Coordinates of N, CA and C in Angstrom, one line a residue:
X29 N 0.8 -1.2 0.0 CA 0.0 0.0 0.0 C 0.9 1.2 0.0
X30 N 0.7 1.9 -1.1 CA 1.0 3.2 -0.4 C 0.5 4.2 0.1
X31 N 1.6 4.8 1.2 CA 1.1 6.0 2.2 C 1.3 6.9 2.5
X32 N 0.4 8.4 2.0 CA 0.7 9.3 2.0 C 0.3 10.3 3.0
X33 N 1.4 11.0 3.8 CA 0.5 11.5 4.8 C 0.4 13.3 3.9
X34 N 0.7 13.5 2.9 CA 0.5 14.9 2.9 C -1.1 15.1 2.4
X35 N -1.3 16.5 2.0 CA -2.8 16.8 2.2 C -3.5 16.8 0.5
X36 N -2.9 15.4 -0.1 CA -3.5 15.3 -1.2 C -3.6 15.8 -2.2
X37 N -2.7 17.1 -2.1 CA -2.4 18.2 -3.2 C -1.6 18.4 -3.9
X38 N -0.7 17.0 -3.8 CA 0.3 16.7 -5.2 C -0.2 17.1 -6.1
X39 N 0.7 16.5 -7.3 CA 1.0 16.3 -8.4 C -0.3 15.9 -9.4
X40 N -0.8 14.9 -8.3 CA -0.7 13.4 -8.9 C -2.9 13.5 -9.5
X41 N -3.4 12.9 -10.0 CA -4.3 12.9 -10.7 C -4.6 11.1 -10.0
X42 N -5.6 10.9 -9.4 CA -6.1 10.1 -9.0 C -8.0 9.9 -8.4
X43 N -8.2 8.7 -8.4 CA -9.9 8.4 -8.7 C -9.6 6.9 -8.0
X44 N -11.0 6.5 -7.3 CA -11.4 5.8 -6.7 C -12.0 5.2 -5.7
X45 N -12.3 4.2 -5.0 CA -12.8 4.0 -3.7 C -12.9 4.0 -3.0
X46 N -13.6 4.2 -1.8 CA -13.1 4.6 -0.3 C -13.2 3.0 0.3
X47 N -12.0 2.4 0.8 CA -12.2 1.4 1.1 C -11.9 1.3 2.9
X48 N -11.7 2.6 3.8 CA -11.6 2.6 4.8 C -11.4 4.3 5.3
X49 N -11.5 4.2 6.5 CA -11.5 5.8 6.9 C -11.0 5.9 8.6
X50 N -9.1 6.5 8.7 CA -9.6 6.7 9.9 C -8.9 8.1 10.2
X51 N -9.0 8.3 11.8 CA -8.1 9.4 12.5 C -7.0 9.5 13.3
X52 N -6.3 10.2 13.8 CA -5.6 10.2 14.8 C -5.2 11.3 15.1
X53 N -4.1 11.3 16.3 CA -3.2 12.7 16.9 C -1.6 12.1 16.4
X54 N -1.6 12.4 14.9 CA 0.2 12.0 14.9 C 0.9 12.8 15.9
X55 N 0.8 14.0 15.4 CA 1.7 15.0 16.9 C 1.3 15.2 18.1
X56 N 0.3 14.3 18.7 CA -0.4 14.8 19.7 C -0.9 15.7 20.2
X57 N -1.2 16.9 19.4 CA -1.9 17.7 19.3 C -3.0 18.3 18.7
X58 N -3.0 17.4 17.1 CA -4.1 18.0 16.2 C -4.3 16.6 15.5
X59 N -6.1 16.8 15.3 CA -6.4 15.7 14.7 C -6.3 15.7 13.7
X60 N -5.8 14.5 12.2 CA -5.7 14.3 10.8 C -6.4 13.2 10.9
X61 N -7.4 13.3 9.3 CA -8.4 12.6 9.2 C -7.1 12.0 7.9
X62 N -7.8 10.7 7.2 CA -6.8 9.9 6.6 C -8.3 8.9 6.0
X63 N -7.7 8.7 4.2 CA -8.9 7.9 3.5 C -8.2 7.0 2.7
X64 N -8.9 5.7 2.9 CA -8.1 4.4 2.2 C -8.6 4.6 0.8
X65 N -7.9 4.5 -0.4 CA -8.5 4.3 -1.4 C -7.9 3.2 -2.5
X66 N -9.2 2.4 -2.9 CA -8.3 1.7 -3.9 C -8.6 1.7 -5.0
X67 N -7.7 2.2 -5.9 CA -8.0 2.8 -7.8 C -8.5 2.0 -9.0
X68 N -8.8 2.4 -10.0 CA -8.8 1.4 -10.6 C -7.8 0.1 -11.1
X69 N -6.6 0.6 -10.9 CA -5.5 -0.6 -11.2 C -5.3 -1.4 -10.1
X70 N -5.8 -1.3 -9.1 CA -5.8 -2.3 -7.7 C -5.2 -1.6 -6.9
X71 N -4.3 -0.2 -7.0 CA -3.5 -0.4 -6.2 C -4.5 0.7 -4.9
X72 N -3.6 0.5 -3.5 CA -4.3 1.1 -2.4 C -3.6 2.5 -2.3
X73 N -4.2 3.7 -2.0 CA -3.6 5.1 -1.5 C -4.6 5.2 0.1
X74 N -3.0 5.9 0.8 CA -3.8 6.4 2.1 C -3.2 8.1 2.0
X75 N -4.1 8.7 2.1 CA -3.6 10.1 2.3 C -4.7 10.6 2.7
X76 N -4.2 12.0 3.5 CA -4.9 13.0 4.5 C -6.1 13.8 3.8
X77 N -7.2 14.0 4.3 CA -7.8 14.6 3.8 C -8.3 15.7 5.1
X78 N -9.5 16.5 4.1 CA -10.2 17.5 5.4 C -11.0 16.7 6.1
X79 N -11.4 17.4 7.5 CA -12.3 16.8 8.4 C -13.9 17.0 8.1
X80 N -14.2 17.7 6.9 CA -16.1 17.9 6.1 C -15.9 16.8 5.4
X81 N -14.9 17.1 4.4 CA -15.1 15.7 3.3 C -15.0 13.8 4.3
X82 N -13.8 14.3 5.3 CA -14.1 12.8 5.5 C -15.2 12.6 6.6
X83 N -16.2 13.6 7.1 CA -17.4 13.3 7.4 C -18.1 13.1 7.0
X84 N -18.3 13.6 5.5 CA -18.7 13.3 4.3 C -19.4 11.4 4.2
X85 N -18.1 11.2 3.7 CA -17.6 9.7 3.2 C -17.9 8.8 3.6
X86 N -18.4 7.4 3.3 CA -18.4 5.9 3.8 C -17.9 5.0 2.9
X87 N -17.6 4.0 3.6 CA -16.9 3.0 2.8 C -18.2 3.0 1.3
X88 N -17.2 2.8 0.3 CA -17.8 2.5 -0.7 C -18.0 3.6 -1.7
X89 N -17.7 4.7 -1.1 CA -18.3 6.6 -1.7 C -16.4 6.6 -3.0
X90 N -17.0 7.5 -4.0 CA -15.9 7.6 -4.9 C -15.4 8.8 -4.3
X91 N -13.8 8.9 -5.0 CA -13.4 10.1 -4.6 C -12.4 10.2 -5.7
X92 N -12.2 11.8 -6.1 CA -11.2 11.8 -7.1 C -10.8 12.6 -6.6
X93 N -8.9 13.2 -7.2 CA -8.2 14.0 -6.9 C -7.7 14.6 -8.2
X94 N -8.1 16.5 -8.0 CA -7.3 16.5 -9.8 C -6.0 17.4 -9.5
X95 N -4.8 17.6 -10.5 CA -3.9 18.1 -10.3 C -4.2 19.6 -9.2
X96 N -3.4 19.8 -8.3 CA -3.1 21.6 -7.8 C -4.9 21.3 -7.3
X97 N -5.7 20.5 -6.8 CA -7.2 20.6 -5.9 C -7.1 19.3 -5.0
X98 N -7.9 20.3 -4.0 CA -8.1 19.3 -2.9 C -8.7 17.6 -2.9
X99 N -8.7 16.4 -2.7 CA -9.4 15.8 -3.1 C -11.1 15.7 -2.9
X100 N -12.1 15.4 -3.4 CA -13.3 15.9 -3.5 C -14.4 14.4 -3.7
X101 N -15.6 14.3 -3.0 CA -16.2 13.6 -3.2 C -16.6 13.1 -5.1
X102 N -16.8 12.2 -5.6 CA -16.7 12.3 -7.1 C -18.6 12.0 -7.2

């Protein structure tokens, strides 16, 4: 799997499933929300998202990412 903890705002152009959803305190101080997703080529992405969108979200919801934008319910 790969895992990304930045806030999704690469480069990179990606689409697919929400196959899990969770949170934590990496620094112990502020919560990051975090979305499993698996694409269409099989592979798994984990990266950070906002805390509306991943209230948003359930297992199963699409999500895409386009170049230079936040990722977004699809």
């Amino acid at each position: 799997m790969n895992t990304s903890h930045d806030n999704g705002r690469g480069g990179d152009d990606w689409e697919g499933v929400v196959t899990g959803l969770s949170r934590g305190m990496l620094d112990g101080s502020n919560m990051y929300h975090f979305v499993e997703v698996r694409l269409a080529d099989g592979a798994c992405l984990k990266v950070r998202i906002g805390r509306r969108l991943w209230k948003s979200l359930k297992t199963g919801d699409r999500v895409a990412k386009r170049a230079g934008a936040d990722p977004a319910k699809a």
